[in-house]
Amino acid sequence: MLGVFDSGVGGLTVVKELRRLIPQTSIIYVGDTARAPYGGKDEQILFIYGREIIRFLLKKGAKAIVMACGTSSSVSLEPLRKEFPGLPIIDTIRPAVKTTLLLAQQSHDFKPVFAATETTVKSGVFQKLFYEEEKNCKLYVRACPLFAPMVEAGLTKNNPLLNFAAENYFSDLRGKVNALILGCTHYPLLTDALTRTLGEIIFINPATATAEATREILPPPPENSPAIIEYYTSGNPKNFAKIAQFILNEKCTAKKASF
Ligand code: DGL
């Protein structure tokens, strides 16, 4: 059983990839909607939230954890690994760096912008890991604090508020970048608005590399046992299920989690 968590529905973009790459693995997902957004919160509070959620997931039988949240990944990975020695914990930021570096090495005309929450951008973790390996490529960076709350409110497709926010964050980069790293797990749901502002660019979704990293550390699941997927939220289960259904494109129900 794999435990997966995020501040809300964004981590479902990672669940999609996990289910594509390791379909036999059972997943228990927590969206901490009651305390979302995580994007402007500090390290100490995110550590406490992460610890509570991991304890909850362990009680439910999780044997490994995916932090399907770029914000928690950027500030809480090491502290949570220390807090739970021996528990495999996979994050989304290191896989995002790995994919970006591969593309940077493959192309001389790679002009990326890293888009993420305020806390992720301020942590500087992505930038540090990227520049450690790649000195010649300029990396633009943008914090987009309005995006995750908009997704939680159900705004994804062609919505004027969303288009306005995207314009506000990225219009000055039009023509200067040709790739965008979706550094927050909510952002793969916003590619329409981002394409509207930035034109046809490459989107780097860390969910795929995160699912690959998870596949490497998981023991093979027992054969012929159907995967179970359970969704929990600290917020309103009906509201969560409504947005989750739209993201996963299938019927889904959620239960209330209290930590
Ligand atoms: N989806 C999360 C992330 O990847 C958190 C966004 C938020 O709650 O602000 O950063």
Short mmCIF file of C-alpha atoms and ligand atoms in Angstrom, two decimals, residues 6-11 35-40 68-72 92 116-117 120 145 148-149 152 183-187, ligand 1:
data_model
loop_
_atom_site.label_atom_id
_atom_site.label_comp_id
_atom_site.label_asym_id
_atom_site.label_seq_id
_atom_site.Cartn_x
_atom_site.Cartn_y
_atom_site.Cartn_z
CA ASP A 6 -0.90 16.82 -1.02
CA SER A 7 -2.54 19.99 0.29
CA GLY A 8 -5.60 19.16 -1.81
CA VAL A 9 -6.48 17.78 -5.23
CA GLY A 10 -3.19 18.68 -6.97
CA GLY A 11 -1.52 15.42 -5.96
CA ARG A 35 -5.43 23.48 5.67
CA ALA A 36 -4.77 24.31 2.00
CA PRO A 37 -3.11 26.14 0.43
CA TYR A 38 0.34 25.05 1.58
CA GLY A 39 2.06 27.36 -0.89
CA GLY A 40 2.84 30.29 1.44
CA ALA A 68 2.72 14.61 -4.12
CA CYS A 69 3.23 18.23 -3.16
CA GLY A 70 6.06 20.38 -4.48
CA THR A 71 5.88 22.70 -1.50
CA SER A 72 6.25 19.96 1.14
CA THR A 92 8.36 15.57 -6.56
CA ALA A 116 5.85 26.86 -8.30
CA THR A 117 4.42 28.15 -5.04
CA THR A 120 8.97 26.29 -3.09
CA PRO A 145 0.42 31.97 -5.36
CA ALA A 148 -3.41 26.30 -6.44
CA PRO A 149 -6.39 28.03 -4.71
CA GLU A 152 -9.15 23.98 -5.49
CA GLY A 183 6.74 22.72 -10.00
CA CYS A 184 3.44 22.48 -8.11
CA THR A 185 1.27 19.40 -8.58
CA HIS A 186 -1.81 21.56 -9.17
CA TYR A 187 -0.26 23.17 -12.26
N1 DGL B 1 0.15 21.05 -4.79
C1 DGL B 1 1.08 21.61 -3.89
C2 DGL B 1 2.43 21.82 -4.49
O1 DGL B 1 2.79 20.98 -5.30
C3 DGL B 1 0.58 22.66 -2.93
C4 DGL B 1 -0.06 23.87 -3.48
C5 DGL B 1 -0.68 24.71 -2.39
O2 DGL B 1 -1.42 24.15 -1.57
O3 DGL B 1 -0.40 25.92 -2.35
O4 DGL B 1 3.15 22.73 -4.21
#
